[in-house]
Short mmCIF file of C-alpha atoms in Angstrom, two decimals:
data_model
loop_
_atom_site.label_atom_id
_atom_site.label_comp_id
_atom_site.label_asym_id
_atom_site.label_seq_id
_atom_site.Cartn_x
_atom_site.Cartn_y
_atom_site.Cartn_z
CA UNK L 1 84.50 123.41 124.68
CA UNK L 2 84.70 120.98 127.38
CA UNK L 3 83.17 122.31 130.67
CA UNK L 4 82.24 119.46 132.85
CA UNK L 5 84.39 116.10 133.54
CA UNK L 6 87.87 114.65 134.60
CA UNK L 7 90.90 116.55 133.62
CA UNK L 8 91.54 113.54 130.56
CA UNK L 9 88.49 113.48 129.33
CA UNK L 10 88.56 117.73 129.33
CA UNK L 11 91.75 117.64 127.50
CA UNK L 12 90.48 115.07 124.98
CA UNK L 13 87.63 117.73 123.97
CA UNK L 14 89.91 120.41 124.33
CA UNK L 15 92.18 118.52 121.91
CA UNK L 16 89.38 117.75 119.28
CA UNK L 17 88.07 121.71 119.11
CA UNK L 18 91.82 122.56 118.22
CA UNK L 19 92.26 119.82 115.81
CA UNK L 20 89.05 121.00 114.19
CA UNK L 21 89.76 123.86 114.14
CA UNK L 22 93.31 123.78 112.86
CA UNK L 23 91.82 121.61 110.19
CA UNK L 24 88.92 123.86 109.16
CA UNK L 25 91.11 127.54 109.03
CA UNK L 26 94.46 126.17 107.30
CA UNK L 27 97.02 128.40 108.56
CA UNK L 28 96.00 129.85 112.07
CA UNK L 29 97.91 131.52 115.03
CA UNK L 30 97.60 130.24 118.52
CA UNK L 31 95.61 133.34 119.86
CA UNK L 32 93.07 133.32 117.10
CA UNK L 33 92.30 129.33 118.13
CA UNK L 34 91.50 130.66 121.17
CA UNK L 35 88.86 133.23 120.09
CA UNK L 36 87.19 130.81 117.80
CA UNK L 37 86.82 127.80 119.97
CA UNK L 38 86.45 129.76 123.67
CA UNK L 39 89.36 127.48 124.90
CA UNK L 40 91.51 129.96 127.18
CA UNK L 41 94.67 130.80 125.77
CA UNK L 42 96.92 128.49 128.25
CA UNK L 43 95.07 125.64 127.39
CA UNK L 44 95.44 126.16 123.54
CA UNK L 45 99.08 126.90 123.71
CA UNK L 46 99.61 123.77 125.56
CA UNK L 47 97.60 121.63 123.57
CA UNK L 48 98.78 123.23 120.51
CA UNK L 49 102.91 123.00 121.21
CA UNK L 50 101.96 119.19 122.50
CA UNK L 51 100.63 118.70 118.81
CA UNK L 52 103.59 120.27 117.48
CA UNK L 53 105.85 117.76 118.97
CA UNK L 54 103.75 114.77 117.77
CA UNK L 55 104.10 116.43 113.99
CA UNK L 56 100.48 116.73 113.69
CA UNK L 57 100.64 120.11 113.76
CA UNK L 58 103.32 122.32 112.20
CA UNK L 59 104.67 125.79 112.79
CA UNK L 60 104.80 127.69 109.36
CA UNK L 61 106.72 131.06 109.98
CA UNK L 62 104.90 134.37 111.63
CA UNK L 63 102.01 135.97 111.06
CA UNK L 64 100.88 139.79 110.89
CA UNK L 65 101.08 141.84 113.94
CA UNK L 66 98.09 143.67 115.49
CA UNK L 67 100.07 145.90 117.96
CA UNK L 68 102.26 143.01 120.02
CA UNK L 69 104.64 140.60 119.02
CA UNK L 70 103.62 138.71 115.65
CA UNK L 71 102.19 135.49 116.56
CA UNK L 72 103.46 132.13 115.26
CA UNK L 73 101.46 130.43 112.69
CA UNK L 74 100.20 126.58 112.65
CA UNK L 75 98.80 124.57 110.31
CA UNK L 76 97.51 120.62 110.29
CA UNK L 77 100.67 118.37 108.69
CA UNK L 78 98.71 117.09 106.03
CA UNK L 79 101.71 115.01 105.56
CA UNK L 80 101.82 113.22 108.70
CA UNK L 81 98.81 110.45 107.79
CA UNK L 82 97.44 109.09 104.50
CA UNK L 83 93.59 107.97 104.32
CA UNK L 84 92.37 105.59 101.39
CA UNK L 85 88.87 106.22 100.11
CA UNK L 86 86.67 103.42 98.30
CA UNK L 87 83.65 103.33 95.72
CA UNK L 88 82.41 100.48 95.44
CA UNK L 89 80.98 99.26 92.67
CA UNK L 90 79.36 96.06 90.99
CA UNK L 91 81.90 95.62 87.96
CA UNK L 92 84.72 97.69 89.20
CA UNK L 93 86.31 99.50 92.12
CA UNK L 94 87.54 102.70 92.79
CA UNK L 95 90.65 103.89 95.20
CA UNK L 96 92.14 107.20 95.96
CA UNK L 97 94.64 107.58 98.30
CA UNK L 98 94.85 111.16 99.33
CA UNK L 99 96.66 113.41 102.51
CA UNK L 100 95.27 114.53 105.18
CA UNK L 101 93.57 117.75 103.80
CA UNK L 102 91.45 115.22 100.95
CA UNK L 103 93.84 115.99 98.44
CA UNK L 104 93.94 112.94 96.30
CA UNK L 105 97.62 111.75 95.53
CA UNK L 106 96.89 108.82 93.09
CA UNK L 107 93.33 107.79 91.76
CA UNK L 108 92.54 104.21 90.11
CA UNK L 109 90.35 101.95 89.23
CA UNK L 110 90.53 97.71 88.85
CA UNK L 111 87.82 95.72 87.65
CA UNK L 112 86.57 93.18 90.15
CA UNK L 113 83.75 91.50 87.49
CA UNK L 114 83.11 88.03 88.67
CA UNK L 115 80.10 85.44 89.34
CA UNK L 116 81.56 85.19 92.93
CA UNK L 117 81.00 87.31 96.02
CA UNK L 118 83.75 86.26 97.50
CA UNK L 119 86.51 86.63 94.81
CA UNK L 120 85.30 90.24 94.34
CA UNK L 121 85.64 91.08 97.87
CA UNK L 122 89.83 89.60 96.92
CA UNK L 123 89.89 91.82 93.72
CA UNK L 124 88.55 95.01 96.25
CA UNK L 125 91.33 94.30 98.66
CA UNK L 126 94.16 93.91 96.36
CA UNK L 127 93.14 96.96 94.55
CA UNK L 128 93.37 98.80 97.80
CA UNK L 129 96.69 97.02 98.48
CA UNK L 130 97.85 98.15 95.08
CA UNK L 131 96.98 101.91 95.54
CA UNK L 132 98.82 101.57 99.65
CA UNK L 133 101.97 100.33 97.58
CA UNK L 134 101.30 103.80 95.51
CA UNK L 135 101.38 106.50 98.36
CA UNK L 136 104.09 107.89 99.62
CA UNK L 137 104.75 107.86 103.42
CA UNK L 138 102.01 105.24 103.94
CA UNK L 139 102.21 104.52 107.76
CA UNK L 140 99.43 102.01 108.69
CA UNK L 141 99.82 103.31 111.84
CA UNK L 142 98.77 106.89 110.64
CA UNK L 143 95.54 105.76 108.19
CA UNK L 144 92.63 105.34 107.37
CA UNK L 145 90.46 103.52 104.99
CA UNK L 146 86.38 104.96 103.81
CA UNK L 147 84.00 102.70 101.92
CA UNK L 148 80.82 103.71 99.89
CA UNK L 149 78.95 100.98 99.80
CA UNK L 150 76.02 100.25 97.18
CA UNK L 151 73.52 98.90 99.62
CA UNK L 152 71.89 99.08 103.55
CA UNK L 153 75.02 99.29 105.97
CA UNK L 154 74.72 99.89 109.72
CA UNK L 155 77.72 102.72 109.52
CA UNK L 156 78.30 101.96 113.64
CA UNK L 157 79.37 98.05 113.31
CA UNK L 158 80.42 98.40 109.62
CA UNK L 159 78.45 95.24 108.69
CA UNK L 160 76.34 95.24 105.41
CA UNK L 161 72.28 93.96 105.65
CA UNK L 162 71.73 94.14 102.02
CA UNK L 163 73.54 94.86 99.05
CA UNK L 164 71.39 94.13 95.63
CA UNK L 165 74.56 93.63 93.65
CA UNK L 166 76.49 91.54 96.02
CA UNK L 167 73.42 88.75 97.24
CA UNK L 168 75.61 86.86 99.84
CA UNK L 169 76.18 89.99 101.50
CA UNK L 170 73.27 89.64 104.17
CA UNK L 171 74.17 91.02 107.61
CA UNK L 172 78.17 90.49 106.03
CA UNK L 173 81.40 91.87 108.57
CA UNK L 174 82.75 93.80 105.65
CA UNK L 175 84.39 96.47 108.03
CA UNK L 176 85.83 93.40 110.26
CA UNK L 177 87.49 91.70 106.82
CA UNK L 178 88.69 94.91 105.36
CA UNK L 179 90.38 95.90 108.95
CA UNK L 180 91.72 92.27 109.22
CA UNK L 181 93.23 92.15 105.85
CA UNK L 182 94.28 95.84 105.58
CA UNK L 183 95.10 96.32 108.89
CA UNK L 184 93.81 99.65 108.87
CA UNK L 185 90.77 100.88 110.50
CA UNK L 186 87.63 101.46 108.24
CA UNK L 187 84.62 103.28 108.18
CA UNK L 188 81.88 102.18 105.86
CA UNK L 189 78.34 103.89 105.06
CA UNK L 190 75.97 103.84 101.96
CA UNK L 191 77.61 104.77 98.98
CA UNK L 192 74.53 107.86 98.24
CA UNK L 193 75.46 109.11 101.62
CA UNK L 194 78.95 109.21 101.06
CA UNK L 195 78.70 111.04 97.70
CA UNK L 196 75.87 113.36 100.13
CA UNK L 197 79.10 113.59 102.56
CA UNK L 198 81.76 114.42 99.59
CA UNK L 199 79.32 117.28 98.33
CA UNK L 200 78.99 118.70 101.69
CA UNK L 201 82.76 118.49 102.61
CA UNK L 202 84.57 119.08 99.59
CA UNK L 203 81.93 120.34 96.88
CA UNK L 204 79.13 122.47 95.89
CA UNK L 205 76.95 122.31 99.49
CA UNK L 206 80.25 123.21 101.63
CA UNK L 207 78.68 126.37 102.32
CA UNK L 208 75.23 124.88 102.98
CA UNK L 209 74.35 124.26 106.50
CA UNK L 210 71.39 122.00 104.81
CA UNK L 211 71.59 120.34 101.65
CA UNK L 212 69.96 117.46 99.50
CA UNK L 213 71.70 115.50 97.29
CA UNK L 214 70.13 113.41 94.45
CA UNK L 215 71.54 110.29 92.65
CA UNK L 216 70.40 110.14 89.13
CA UNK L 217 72.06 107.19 87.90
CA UNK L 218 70.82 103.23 86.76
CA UNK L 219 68.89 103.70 90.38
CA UNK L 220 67.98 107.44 92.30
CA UNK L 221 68.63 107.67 95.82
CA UNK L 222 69.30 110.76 98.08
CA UNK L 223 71.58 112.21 101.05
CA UNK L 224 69.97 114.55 103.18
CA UNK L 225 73.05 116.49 105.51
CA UNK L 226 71.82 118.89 108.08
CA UNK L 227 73.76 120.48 110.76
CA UNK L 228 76.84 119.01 109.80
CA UNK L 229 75.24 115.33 109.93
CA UNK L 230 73.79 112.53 107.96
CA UNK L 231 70.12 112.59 108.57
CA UNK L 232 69.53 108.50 108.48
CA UNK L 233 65.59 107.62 109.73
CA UNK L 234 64.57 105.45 112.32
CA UNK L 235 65.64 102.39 110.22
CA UNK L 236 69.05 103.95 108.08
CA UNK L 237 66.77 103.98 105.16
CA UNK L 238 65.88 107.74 104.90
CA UNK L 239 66.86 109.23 101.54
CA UNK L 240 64.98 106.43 99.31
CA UNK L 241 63.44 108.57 97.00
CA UNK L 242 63.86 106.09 94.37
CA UNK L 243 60.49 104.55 95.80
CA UNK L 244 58.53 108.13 95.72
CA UNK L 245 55.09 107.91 94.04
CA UNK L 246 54.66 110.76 91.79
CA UNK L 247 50.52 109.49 90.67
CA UNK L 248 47.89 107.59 92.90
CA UNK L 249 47.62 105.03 90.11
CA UNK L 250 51.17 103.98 91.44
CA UNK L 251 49.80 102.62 94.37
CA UNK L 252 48.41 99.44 92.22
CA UNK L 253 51.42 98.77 90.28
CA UNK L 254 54.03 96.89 91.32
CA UNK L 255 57.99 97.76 90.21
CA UNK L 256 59.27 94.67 92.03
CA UNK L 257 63.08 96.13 93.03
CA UNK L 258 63.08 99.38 91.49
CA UNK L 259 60.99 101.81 93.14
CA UNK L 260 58.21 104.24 91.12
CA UNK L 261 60.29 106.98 90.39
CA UNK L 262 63.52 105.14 89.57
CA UNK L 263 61.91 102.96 86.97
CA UNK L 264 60.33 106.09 84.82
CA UNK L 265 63.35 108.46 85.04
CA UNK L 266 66.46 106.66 85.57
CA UNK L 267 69.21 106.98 83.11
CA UNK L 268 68.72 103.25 82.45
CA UNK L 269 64.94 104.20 82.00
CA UNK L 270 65.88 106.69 79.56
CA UNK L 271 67.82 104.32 77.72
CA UNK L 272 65.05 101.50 77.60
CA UNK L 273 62.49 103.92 76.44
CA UNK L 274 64.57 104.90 73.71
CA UNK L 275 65.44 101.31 72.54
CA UNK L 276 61.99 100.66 72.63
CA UNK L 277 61.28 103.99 70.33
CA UNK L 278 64.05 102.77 67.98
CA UNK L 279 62.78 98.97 67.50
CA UNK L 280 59.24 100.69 66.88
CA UNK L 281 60.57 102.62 64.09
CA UNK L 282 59.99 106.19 65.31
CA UNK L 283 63.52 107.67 65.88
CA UNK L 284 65.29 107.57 62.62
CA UNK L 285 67.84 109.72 63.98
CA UNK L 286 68.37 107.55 67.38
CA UNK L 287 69.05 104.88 65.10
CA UNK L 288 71.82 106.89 63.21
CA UNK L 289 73.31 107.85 66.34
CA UNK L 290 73.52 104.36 67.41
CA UNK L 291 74.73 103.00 64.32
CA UNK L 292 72.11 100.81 63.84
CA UNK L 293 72.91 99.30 67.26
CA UNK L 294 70.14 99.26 69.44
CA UNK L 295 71.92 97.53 72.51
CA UNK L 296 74.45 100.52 72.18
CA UNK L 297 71.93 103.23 73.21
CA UNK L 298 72.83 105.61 75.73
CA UNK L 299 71.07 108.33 78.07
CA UNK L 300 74.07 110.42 76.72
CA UNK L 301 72.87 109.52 72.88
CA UNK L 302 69.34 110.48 74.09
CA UNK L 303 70.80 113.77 75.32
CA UNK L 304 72.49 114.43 72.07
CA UNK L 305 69.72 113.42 70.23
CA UNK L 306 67.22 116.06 72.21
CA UNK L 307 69.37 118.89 71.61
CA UNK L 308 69.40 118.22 68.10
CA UNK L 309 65.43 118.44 68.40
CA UNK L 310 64.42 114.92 67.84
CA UNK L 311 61.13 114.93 68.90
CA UNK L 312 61.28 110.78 70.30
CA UNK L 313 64.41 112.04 72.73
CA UNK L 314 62.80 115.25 73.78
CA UNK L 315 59.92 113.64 75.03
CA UNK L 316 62.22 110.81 76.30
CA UNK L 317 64.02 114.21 78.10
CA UNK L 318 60.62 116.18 78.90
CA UNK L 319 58.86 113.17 80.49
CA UNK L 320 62.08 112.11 82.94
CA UNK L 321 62.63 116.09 84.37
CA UNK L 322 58.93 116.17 84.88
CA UNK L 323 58.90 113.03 86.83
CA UNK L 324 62.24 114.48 88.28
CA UNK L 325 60.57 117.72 89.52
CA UNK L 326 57.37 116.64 91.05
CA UNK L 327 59.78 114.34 93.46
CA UNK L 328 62.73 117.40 93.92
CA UNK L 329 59.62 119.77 94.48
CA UNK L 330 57.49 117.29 97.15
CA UNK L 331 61.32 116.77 98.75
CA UNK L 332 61.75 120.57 99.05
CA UNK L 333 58.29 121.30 100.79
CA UNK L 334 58.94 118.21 103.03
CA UNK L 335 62.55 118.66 103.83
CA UNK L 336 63.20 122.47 102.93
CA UNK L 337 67.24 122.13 101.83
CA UNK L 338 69.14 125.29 101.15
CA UNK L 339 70.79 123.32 98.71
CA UNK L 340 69.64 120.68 96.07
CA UNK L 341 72.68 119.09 94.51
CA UNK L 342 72.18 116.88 90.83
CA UNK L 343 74.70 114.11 90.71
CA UNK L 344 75.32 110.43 89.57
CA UNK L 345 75.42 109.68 86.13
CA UNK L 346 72.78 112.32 85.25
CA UNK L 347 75.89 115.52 85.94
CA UNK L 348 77.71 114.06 83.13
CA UNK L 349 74.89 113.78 80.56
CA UNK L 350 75.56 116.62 77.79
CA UNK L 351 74.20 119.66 77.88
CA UNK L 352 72.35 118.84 81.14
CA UNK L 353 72.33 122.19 82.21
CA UNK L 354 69.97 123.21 79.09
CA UNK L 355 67.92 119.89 79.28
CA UNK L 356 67.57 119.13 82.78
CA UNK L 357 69.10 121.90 85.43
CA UNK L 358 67.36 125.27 84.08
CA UNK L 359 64.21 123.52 83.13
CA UNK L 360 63.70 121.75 86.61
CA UNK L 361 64.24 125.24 88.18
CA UNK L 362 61.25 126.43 85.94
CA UNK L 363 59.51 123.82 86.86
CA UNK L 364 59.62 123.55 90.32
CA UNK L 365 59.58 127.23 91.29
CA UNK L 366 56.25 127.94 91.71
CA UNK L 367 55.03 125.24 93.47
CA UNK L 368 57.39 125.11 96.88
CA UNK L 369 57.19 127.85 99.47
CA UNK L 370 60.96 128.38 99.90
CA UNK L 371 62.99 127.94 96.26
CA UNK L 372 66.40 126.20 97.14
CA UNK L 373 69.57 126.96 95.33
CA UNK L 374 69.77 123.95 92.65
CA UNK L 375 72.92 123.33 91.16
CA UNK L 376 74.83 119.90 89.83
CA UNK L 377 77.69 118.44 91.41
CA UNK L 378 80.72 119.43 91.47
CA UNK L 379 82.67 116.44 91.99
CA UNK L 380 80.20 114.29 89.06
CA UNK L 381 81.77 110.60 89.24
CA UNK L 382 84.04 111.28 92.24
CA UNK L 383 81.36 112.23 94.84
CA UNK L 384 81.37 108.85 96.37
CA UNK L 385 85.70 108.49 96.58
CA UNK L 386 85.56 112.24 98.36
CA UNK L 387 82.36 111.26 100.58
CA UNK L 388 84.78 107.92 101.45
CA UNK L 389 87.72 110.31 101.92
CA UNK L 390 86.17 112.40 104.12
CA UNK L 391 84.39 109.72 106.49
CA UNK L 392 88.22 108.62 106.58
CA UNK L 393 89.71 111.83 107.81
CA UNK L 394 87.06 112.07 110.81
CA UNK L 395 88.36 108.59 111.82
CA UNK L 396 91.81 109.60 111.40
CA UNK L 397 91.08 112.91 113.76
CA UNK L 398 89.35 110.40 116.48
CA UNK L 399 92.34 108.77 116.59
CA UNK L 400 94.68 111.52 116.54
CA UNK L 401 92.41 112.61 119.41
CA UNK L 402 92.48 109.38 121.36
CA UNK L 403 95.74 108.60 121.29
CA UNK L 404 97.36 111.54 123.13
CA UNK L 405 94.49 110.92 126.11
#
């Protein structure tokens, strides 16, 4: 609560607690704002009725008496802005528009495959126009647009440093284009962090007050979220576990862009080490499963393959979650989550619970000093669009803050 200042800049907090707060407890009475946030009850009913009368905040009927007059419920008019959120990929995009509570109202995706920079970027932004043209009451006025972006971004100027699959994106405006051509304002950040955002905001760590999630995908990467924030580094670059070392011998090898532990248990390392396996002969039944086409091998028909109790895809399986735990378990003892969360490609791999969750638990349990709760993801291929949808709706509460002051 705001306790030192000029009246405006008092109300402004003021206004923010009970938009929070509103946001975070659905339906809520006036009084109850009160006790939660410390705001004194004249300041909340003014604020509150104020909000009313913009339509940000509606009154939804009465509430349950405790010995007075049953108070008058609000709730945030989830209706009354739309925010778009973005995952951006190499070879296709994509958009979900959704309402102000993160509910997604229409989900899509475009492919934006080209040899150009620069004509992706076009195929992004008419996708995004596409989905606009799809949401009912769009108000430009009222939005908000989120970006994941697969690469180094400085989150405060929305400009991209270094983005392996877009290579004339060095030090690149992308915030200042998108606002430009959108006219919308946009908040961008990593596209790990924004799936670490998603998990913590509308998925399995939204209890967590500290959780870690891990990317297993063609590359691994990490989100660390503590105290309700994105812990970045001193450079933005925290969360690169990727690059971890799991063996001294690792110090004289070189991986050129991958790091260590993304080239030996990737999904696309998975895949390569079965390919290999296959053109040596020694998986007869990989070979089935592929139907004779090698180039066709997936970490999914490695998965299948292992529960079926080839021995080439078990050890495939064995060596990856081994690799997998010693980084998850040097993590934990560093970091010491509540929460691990699984996600990227690696959640949607069958039967990953048997082949990877249960037997990483195994693993790593006896060599941390506090065990976190482990779990997958629960929004698999979406964490990145709810991450995006979520950095939206802060941006659409600073505003809805900032304008009233």
């Amino acid at each position: 609560m705001a306790q030192k200042g000029s009246p405006q800049l008092m109300y402004g907090l003021n206004r923010s607690f009970i938009l929070q707060c509103i946001r975070e407890h659905g339906t809520i009475s006036r009084s109850r704002i009160s006790r939660l946030t410390g705001i004194s009850m004249p300041t909340v009913t003014g604020i509150v009725d104020r909000l009313v009368s913009e339509d940000i905040v509606k009154e939804t009927g009465k509430g349950e008496s405790t010995g007075g007059r049953r108070p008058t419920l609000v709730r945030y008019n989830l209706d009354y802005g739309r925010v778009i959120g973005v995952d951006l990929g190499s070879e296709k995009v994509k958009i979900a528009g959704a309402d102000l509570g993160g509910h997604i109202i229409t989900l899509g995706e475009k492919s934006i495959w080209s040899w150009d920079d620069r004509s992706k970027l076009e195929k992004v932004i008419e996708g995004i126009e596409e989905v606009l043209r799809e949401i009912p009451n769009y108000d430009p006025l009222r939005s908000a647009l989120g970006v994941g972006v697969p690469g180094v971004v400085d989150y405060k100027s929305g400009s991209v440093s270094f983005a392996p699959l877009f290579p004339s994106w060095q030090n690149y405006p992308l915030r200042e284009i998108l606002e430009t051509e959108l006219k919308i304002p946009a908040y961008l950040d990593n596209d790990v962090y924004a799936a670490a955002w998603g998990e913590y905001s509308f998925g399995a760590a939204k209890e967590a007050k500290s959780s870690l999630f891990i990317l297993v995908s063609r590359g691994i990467g990490s989100g660390l979220i503590t105290d309700g924030k994105i812990y970045r580094g001193a450079t933005g670059a925290a969360g690169e576990i990727g690059y971890t070392l799991v063996d001294r011998s690792n110090l004289h090898m070189n991986f050129g862009e991958k790091g260590c532990l993304e080239s030996l248990c990737s999904t696309s390392a998975m895949a390569s080490k079965a390919k290999e396996a296959v053109k040596r002969g020694e998986s007869p039944l990989l070979k089935q499963l592929c139907n004779d086409d090698i180039s066709a091998l997936t970490p999914e028909i490695v998965c299948q393959a292992a529960i079926q109790n080839d021995p080439v895809a078990s050890a495939i399986v064995e060596e990856s979650r081994e690799y997998l735990a010693v980084a998850i378990a040097n993590a934990v003892s560093i970091v010491n989550p509540e929460m691990i969360v699984l996600g990227g490609d690696l959640a949607g791999l069958p039967d990953v619970e048997e082949l990877f969750v249960q037997p990483l638990k195994a693993l790593i349990k006896s060599h941390v000093p506090h065990f976190p709760t482990i779990t997958l993801s629960s929004l698999t291929t979406n964490a990145v669009i709810y991450g995006a949808i979520g950095f939206a709706l802060d941006l659409i509460q600073e505003r809805l803050v900032g304008t009233a002051i």
